Each structure stands twice: as C-alpha cells, then as structure tokens.
Amino acid sequence: MDRRELADFLRGRRERITPADVGLPPGPRRRTPGLRREEVAQLAYISTEYYTRLEQARAPHPSREVLAQLARALRLSDAERDHLHALAGTPRGPLLGLSREVRQSIADLLHRLPHAAALVLSAAYDVLAWNDLAAALMEDFSALPRRDRNLVRRAFLGPRPPGRRRLYGVSDAEEFGRSAVQQLRATAARYPDDPEVTALVGELRAGSEEFARLWATHDVTAVPTLCKTFDHPLVGPVTVNCDVLDITDRDQHVVIYTATPGTPSAEALRLLSVVGTQRMDVPS
C-alpha cells in the first residue's frame, strides 16, 4: 500500500468534484475547490476522521468495501477504480454497489436527440442524466437534491411536481409502480451490500403501504411499457412511445420517449422544447 500516493490521488479526485455534481447544495464560501472531506466521507458512508487520515497518509489499510464506496463517492471511472485499488494494494473484486456514473458518450447521446425526451436510469431508478426535453416533459431534475431524483421514491412518497396529481401525470401510474417494485426487488438481490439500495427499500416499505404490499408479493417479472401518456400542465396530454436501451456493463437504462410524427403529441413536444422548464402558470 502506497499511503502517500493514495492520499494524493484521493485529494486530487475530491477537488475536481463540485457539490452540484453529487446533488449537494453549494453552501457557504469554500476555502478549497471541490468537495469537503466530510462531504466525501458522508457520501462514502465512512467516518470523517478515517477519511481525513487517508488523505494524510496515516490510515490503516482500507478494505475492498471502503474502496468501492470511495470510488462511488468520488465518481471514479473504471480505470481510476483500478488505480485506486492498486494504490491500496487490494485487487479489485466484484463491485459491491450498482454503478451511478454515466459514460460520457451516453450523456452526449442524450443531447443529440433534440426531438426525444431521454434520460438514463440506474438499476434502482435513480435519474442519472437527462436532456432538456426530458426535464421539460417531467420536471427539472437539476433543481432536486440527488436523493430526490429517484423515480420510485417520488412515485410512492412524493412530492408531486406542480400541477401533477400523479407522478408526471402518467396514464400508467399503477402499472409503473408495480413494475418498478418488481425491478427494484431484483436489483436489491443483485446488490445486497449497496447501502443506498438497502436504505431506499427500507424507506419505501416504512413510508408506503402500497409499496409494502407490492414488495410482499416477491414478483420480479416486469412487463415493458410500450406507450404512455403524460398529462402536462402546460401543453396537456402528450402520448409517447417508450423505448429502453440497456447499458449492460453498468446495469443502467436509457429511456427514450418519442411522439408519432404529425400528431398533436409531436407538436406538444415541439412546444416543450421551446419553452423548456419555465413555469408558464406563474404570473410574471
């Protein structure tokens, strides 16, 4: 274990990340760039004292689990994860948690689809990336803390975006909830040691009787949704086709919503692409 190199590497990775990158508020004036040590420790589920000692090259050998949690907190690439494990003298084993980092080429792809609403979901329904039209159709995810960008949490626990009685006014709210629970159960089985998945399931079971009832069925076979309608407060009903592309190496999904050309829904999406996420129901 090369303590000094490990300390320098962690410090460098921490300083390149902004609070907004991980869904944290900017807070008061910062003396150093990037995240604070205590923020990294919080995201990695370790003590601030231990993380501080790692950056000071004074900590004992970190476990593979701690390294995996640090890699997630610092949004390391696959190559950086391998380097982190090499510096710690611990060969990289299977990932203990699901991937929440979106490959740059996939993030770029979303913005090359100007006529489609597109987003990337983790295996636990975290919204990891989105394009402008997805934000206009659903909600401005950039205005939400990272933990609130989870579609299952918002479906069962709320709150609802302004003007929406159901989650984004979707026509298949019950079907979505049932399918999401089934897929989340399968995800929890694949990642039993992921603390965020475990906490999410516990929070939903305690806070939603409907979720608890669906969870108790132990179903894991979800039926894909081919079409749905969003009831948008500005442009009204928007019926879209739903296509899902799997990113198998990261256990993520690209969800693409498109409207049939020449339909009122296609015109509604065109209007949303112009007005974006501005609130048209609020007097100026």
mmCIF file of C-alpha atoms in Angstrom, residues 5-219:
data_model
loop_
_atom_site.group_PDB
_atom_site.id
_atom_site.type_symbol
_atom_site.label_atom_id
_atom_site.label_comp_id
_atom_site.label_asym_id
_atom_site.label_seq_id
_atom_site.Cartn_x
_atom_site.Cartn_y
_atom_site.Cartn_z
ATOM 1 C CA GLU A 5 0.267 8.224 -3.466
ATOM 2 C CA LEU A 6 -3.152 7.086 -2.266
ATOM 3 C CA ALA A 7 -3.553 10.273 -0.220
ATOM 4 C CA ASP A 8 -2.589 12.488 -3.167
ATOM 5 C CA PHE A 9 -4.897 10.601 -5.515
ATOM 6 C CA LEU A 10 -7.899 10.910 -3.189
ATOM 7 C CA ARG A 11 -7.259 14.610 -2.647
ATOM 8 C CA GLY A 12 -6.988 15.250 -6.383
ATOM 9 C CA ARG A 13 -10.204 13.384 -7.145
ATOM 10 C CA ARG A 14 -12.049 15.173 -4.323
ATOM 11 C CA GLU A 15 -11.000 18.622 -5.511
ATOM 12 C CA ARG A 16 -12.293 18.113 -9.045
ATOM 13 C CA ILE A 17 -15.909 17.401 -7.963
ATOM 14 C CA THR A 18 -18.358 20.213 -7.284
ATOM 15 C CA PRO A 19 -21.220 19.888 -4.794
ATOM 16 C CA ALA A 20 -23.684 20.116 -7.683
ATOM 17 C CA ASP A 21 -22.098 17.043 -9.284
ATOM 18 C CA VAL A 22 -23.285 14.886 -6.381
ATOM 19 C CA GLY A 23 -26.535 16.687 -5.572
ATOM 20 C CA LEU A 24 -25.277 18.735 -2.621
ATOM 21 C CA PRO A 25 -26.046 22.441 -2.055
ATOM 22 C CA PRO A 26 -23.095 24.789 -2.647
ATOM 23 C CA GLY A 27 -23.254 26.073 0.932
ATOM 24 C CA PRO A 28 -21.221 28.974 2.283
ATOM 25 C CA ARG A 29 -17.945 30.206 0.831
ATOM 26 C CA ARG A 30 -15.447 27.363 0.361
ATOM 27 C CA ARG A 31 -11.774 27.711 1.100
ATOM 28 C CA THR A 32 -10.753 24.838 -1.185
ATOM 29 C CA PRO A 33 -12.043 23.638 -4.567
ATOM 30 C CA GLY A 34 -14.315 20.654 -4.845
ATOM 31 C CA LEU A 35 -15.936 18.761 -2.006
ATOM 32 C CA ARG A 36 -15.029 18.982 1.659
ATOM 33 C CA ARG A 37 -13.560 15.928 3.350
ATOM 34 C CA GLU A 38 -16.650 15.468 5.485
ATOM 35 C CA GLU A 39 -18.840 15.501 2.375
ATOM 36 C CA VAL A 40 -16.835 12.720 0.756
ATOM 37 C CA ALA A 41 -16.972 10.745 3.996
ATOM 38 C CA GLN A 42 -20.745 11.173 4.131
ATOM 39 C CA LEU A 43 -21.185 10.049 0.526
ATOM 40 C CA ALA A 44 -18.912 7.043 1.114
ATOM 41 C CA TYR A 45 -20.602 6.052 4.406
ATOM 42 C CA ILE A 46 -17.348 6.231 6.387
ATOM 43 C CA SER A 47 -16.261 8.486 9.240
ATOM 44 C CA THR A 48 -14.779 11.892 8.523
ATOM 45 C CA GLU A 49 -11.887 11.046 10.851
ATOM 46 C CA TYR A 50 -10.979 7.932 8.872
ATOM 47 C CA TYR A 51 -11.205 9.705 5.509
ATOM 48 C CA THR A 52 -9.069 12.563 6.825
ATOM 49 C CA ARG A 53 -6.432 10.075 7.915
ATOM 50 C CA LEU A 54 -6.482 8.523 4.440
ATOM 51 C CA GLU A 55 -5.713 11.915 2.877
ATOM 52 C CA GLN A 56 -2.989 12.466 5.472
ATOM 53 C CA ALA A 57 -1.367 9.082 4.652
ATOM 54 C CA ARG A 58 -1.937 7.927 8.238
ATOM 55 C CA ALA A 59 -4.829 5.470 7.881
ATOM 56 C CA PRO A 60 -4.626 1.692 8.109
ATOM 57 C CA HIS A 61 -5.223 -0.467 5.061
ATOM 58 C CA PRO A 62 -8.747 0.264 3.648
ATOM 59 C CA SER A 63 -10.997 -2.709 2.948
ATOM 60 C CA ARG A 64 -12.283 -3.548 -0.519
ATOM 61 C CA GLU A 65 -15.753 -2.366 0.594
ATOM 62 C CA VAL A 66 -14.395 1.036 1.690
ATOM 63 C CA LEU A 67 -12.548 1.413 -1.617
ATOM 64 C CA ALA A 68 -15.734 0.608 -3.556
ATOM 65 C CA GLN A 69 -17.657 3.207 -1.541
ATOM 66 C CA LEU A 70 -14.942 5.825 -2.115
ATOM 67 C CA ALA A 71 -14.938 5.063 -5.837
ATOM 68 C CA ARG A 72 -18.696 5.703 -5.990
ATOM 69 C CA ALA A 73 -18.497 8.859 -3.877
ATOM 70 C CA LEU A 74 -15.676 10.306 -5.998
ATOM 71 C CA ARG A 75 -17.324 9.268 -9.290
ATOM 72 C CA LEU A 76 -14.250 7.390 -10.459
ATOM 73 C CA SER A 77 -14.004 5.922 -13.926
ATOM 74 C CA ASP A 78 -13.249 2.217 -14.355
ATOM 75 C CA ALA A 79 -9.560 2.996 -14.907
ATOM 76 C CA GLU A 80 -9.481 5.203 -11.815
ATOM 77 C CA ARG A 81 -11.142 2.475 -9.744
ATOM 78 C CA ASP A 82 -8.440 0.033 -10.784
ATOM 79 C CA HIS A 83 -5.752 2.598 -9.919
ATOM 80 C CA LEU A 84 -7.327 3.234 -6.503
ATOM 81 C CA HIS A 85 -7.237 -0.481 -5.694
ATOM 82 C CA ALA A 86 -3.649 -0.743 -6.951
ATOM 83 C CA LEU A 87 -2.517 2.111 -4.691
ATOM 84 C CA ALA A 88 -4.254 0.476 -1.743
ATOM 85 C CA GLY A 89 -2.646 -2.873 -2.529
ATOM 86 C CA THR A 90 -6.066 -4.546 -2.806
ATOM 87 C CA PRO A 91 -7.002 -6.257 -6.082
ATOM 88 C CA ARG A 92 -10.318 -5.028 -7.340
ATOM 89 C CA GLY A 93 -13.080 -7.584 -6.809
ATOM 90 C CA PRO A 94 -16.708 -7.555 -7.913
ATOM 91 C CA LEU A 95 -18.416 -4.200 -7.367
ATOM 92 C CA LEU A 96 -20.420 -4.118 -4.162
ATOM 93 C CA GLY A 97 -22.852 -1.500 -5.402
ATOM 94 C CA LEU A 98 -24.613 -0.511 -8.576
ATOM 95 C CA SER A 99 -22.996 1.973 -10.918
ATOM 96 C CA ARG A 100 -24.184 5.574 -10.719
ATOM 97 C CA GLU A 101 -21.680 7.084 -13.141
ATOM 98 C CA VAL A 102 -22.867 7.700 -16.709
ATOM 99 C CA ARG A 103 -20.406 7.145 -19.516
ATOM 100 C CA GLN A 104 -19.671 10.457 -21.245
ATOM 101 C CA SER A 105 -20.610 9.112 -24.673
ATOM 102 C CA ILE A 106 -24.061 8.169 -23.330
ATOM 103 C CA ALA A 107 -24.515 11.603 -21.732
ATOM 104 C CA ASP A 108 -23.590 13.193 -25.073
ATOM 105 C CA LEU A 109 -26.060 10.929 -26.881
ATOM 106 C CA LEU A 110 -28.985 12.302 -24.857
ATOM 107 C CA HIS A 111 -28.310 15.806 -26.122
ATOM 108 C CA ARG A 112 -28.113 14.584 -29.730
ATOM 109 C CA LEU A 113 -31.791 13.626 -29.526
ATOM 110 C CA PRO A 114 -33.476 17.056 -29.683
ATOM 111 C CA HIS A 115 -36.904 15.661 -30.667
ATOM 112 C CA ALA A 116 -36.952 12.969 -27.967
ATOM 113 C CA ALA A 117 -37.159 13.151 -24.200
ATOM 114 C CA ALA A 118 -34.348 10.911 -22.955
ATOM 115 C CA LEU A 119 -32.855 10.029 -19.593
ATOM 116 C CA VAL A 120 -30.548 7.466 -18.004
ATOM 117 C CA LEU A 121 -31.762 5.405 -15.049
ATOM 118 C CA SER A 122 -29.748 3.298 -12.655
ATOM 119 C CA ALA A 123 -30.943 -0.188 -11.758
ATOM 120 C CA ALA A 124 -32.588 1.424 -8.697
ATOM 121 C CA TYR A 125 -34.455 4.066 -10.758
ATOM 122 C CA ASP A 126 -32.105 6.942 -9.933
ATOM 123 C CA VAL A 127 -32.248 9.576 -12.700
ATOM 124 C CA LEU A 128 -28.545 9.891 -13.519
ATOM 125 C CA ALA A 129 -28.670 12.037 -16.681
ATOM 126 C CA TRP A 130 -31.331 13.684 -18.838
ATOM 127 C CA ASN A 131 -31.730 16.038 -21.761
ATOM 128 C CA ASP A 132 -33.601 19.337 -21.843
ATOM 129 C CA LEU A 133 -36.784 17.878 -23.299
ATOM 130 C CA ALA A 134 -36.991 15.219 -20.575
ATOM 131 C CA ALA A 135 -36.746 17.981 -17.960
ATOM 132 C CA ALA A 136 -39.493 19.952 -19.715
ATOM 133 C CA LEU A 137 -41.771 16.909 -20.011
ATOM 134 C CA MET A 138 -41.231 15.553 -16.483
ATOM 135 C CA GLU A 139 -39.508 18.054 -14.168
ATOM 136 C CA ASP A 140 -36.262 19.981 -13.760
ATOM 137 C CA PHE A 141 -34.129 17.283 -12.139
ATOM 138 C CA SER A 142 -31.232 19.717 -11.712
ATOM 139 C CA ALA A 143 -33.338 21.585 -9.127
ATOM 140 C CA LEU A 144 -33.680 18.458 -6.962
ATOM 141 C CA PRO A 145 -31.220 17.044 -4.429
ATOM 142 C CA ARG A 146 -29.640 13.829 -5.726
ATOM 143 C CA ARG A 147 -31.657 11.566 -3.389
ATOM 144 C CA ASP A 148 -34.917 13.057 -4.708
ATOM 145 C CA ARG A 149 -34.090 12.142 -8.298
ATOM 146 C CA ASN A 150 -35.292 8.596 -7.683
ATOM 147 C CA LEU A 151 -38.473 7.763 -9.593
ATOM 148 C CA VAL A 152 -39.624 5.006 -7.240
ATOM 149 C CA ARG A 153 -39.282 7.273 -4.199
ATOM 150 C CA ARG A 154 -41.192 10.057 -5.959
ATOM 151 C CA ALA A 155 -43.886 7.664 -7.192
ATOM 152 C CA PHE A 156 -44.661 6.253 -3.741
ATOM 153 C CA LEU A 157 -43.603 9.019 -1.353
ATOM 154 C CA GLY A 158 -43.850 12.212 -3.436
ATOM 155 C CA PRO A 159 -43.847 15.126 -3.521
ATOM 156 C CA ARG A 160 -45.602 15.683 -6.826
ATOM 157 C CA PRO A 161 -44.310 18.304 -9.268
ATOM 158 C CA PRO A 162 -46.562 21.397 -9.528
ATOM 159 C CA GLY A 163 -49.792 20.740 -11.411
ATOM 160 C CA ARG A 164 -49.471 16.932 -11.326
ATOM 161 C CA ARG A 165 -51.910 14.747 -9.380
ATOM 162 C CA ARG A 166 -49.938 11.608 -10.263
ATOM 163 C CA LEU A 167 -46.225 11.182 -10.951
ATOM 164 C CA TYR A 168 -45.779 13.416 -14.021
ATOM 165 C CA GLY A 169 -49.463 12.804 -14.774
ATOM 166 C CA VAL A 170 -48.638 9.465 -16.418
ATOM 167 C CA SER A 171 -51.539 7.316 -17.592
ATOM 168 C CA ASP A 172 -49.897 4.104 -16.343
ATOM 169 C CA ALA A 173 -49.098 5.237 -12.786
ATOM 170 C CA GLU A 174 -50.272 1.971 -11.196
ATOM 171 C CA GLU A 175 -48.527 -0.181 -13.789
ATOM 172 C CA PHE A 176 -45.331 1.840 -13.399
ATOM 173 C CA GLY A 177 -45.411 1.425 -9.620
ATOM 174 C CA ARG A 178 -45.933 -2.314 -9.864
ATOM 175 C CA SER A 179 -43.198 -2.750 -12.488
ATOM 176 C CA ALA A 180 -40.770 -0.535 -10.559
ATOM 177 C CA VAL A 181 -41.217 -2.553 -7.374
ATOM 178 C CA GLN A 182 -40.573 -5.799 -9.255
ATOM 179 C CA GLN A 183 -37.412 -4.459 -10.842
ATOM 180 C CA LEU A 184 -36.221 -2.913 -7.580
ATOM 181 C CA ARG A 185 -36.586 -6.282 -5.843
ATOM 182 C CA ALA A 186 -34.362 -7.864 -8.489
ATOM 183 C CA THR A 187 -31.863 -5.017 -8.081
ATOM 184 C CA ALA A 188 -31.782 -5.465 -4.306
ATOM 185 C CA ALA A 189 -30.944 -9.150 -4.832
ATOM 186 C CA ARG A 190 -28.080 -8.290 -7.210
ATOM 187 C CA TYR A 191 -26.631 -5.623 -4.888
ATOM 188 C CA PRO A 192 -27.306 -6.793 -1.334
ATOM 189 C CA ASP A 193 -24.395 -4.736 0.030
ATOM 190 C CA ASP A 194 -25.275 -1.427 -1.636
ATOM 191 C CA PRO A 195 -26.210 0.906 1.250
ATOM 192 C CA GLU A 196 -28.295 3.275 -0.878
ATOM 193 C CA VAL A 197 -30.416 0.454 -2.302
ATOM 194 C CA THR A 198 -30.924 -1.029 1.160
ATOM 195 C CA ALA A 199 -31.886 2.368 2.599
ATOM 196 C CA LEU A 200 -34.260 3.090 -0.296
ATOM 197 C CA VAL A 201 -36.138 -0.174 0.138
ATOM 198 C CA GLY A 202 -36.377 0.336 3.903
ATOM 199 C CA GLU A 203 -37.676 3.877 3.484
ATOM 200 C CA LEU A 204 -40.305 2.816 0.942
ATOM 201 C CA ARG A 205 -41.524 -0.148 2.966
ATOM 202 C CA ALA A 206 -41.912 2.043 6.046
ATOM 203 C CA GLY A 207 -43.455 5.024 4.260
ATOM 204 C CA SER A 208 -45.833 3.482 1.731
ATOM 205 C CA GLU A 209 -48.434 0.801 2.433
ATOM 206 C CA GLU A 210 -48.867 0.295 -1.314
ATOM 207 C CA PHE A 211 -45.150 -0.305 -1.811
ATOM 208 C CA ALA A 212 -45.043 -2.690 1.161
ATOM 209 C CA ARG A 213 -47.959 -4.649 -0.273
ATOM 210 C CA LEU A 214 -46.355 -4.949 -3.703
ATOM 211 C CA TRP A 215 -42.972 -5.797 -2.184
ATOM 212 C CA ALA A 216 -44.531 -8.648 -0.220
ATOM 213 C CA THR A 217 -45.629 -10.390 -3.441
ATOM 214 C CA HIS A 218 -41.972 -11.169 -4.305
ATOM 215 C CA ASP A 219 -42.710 -10.684 -8.016
#
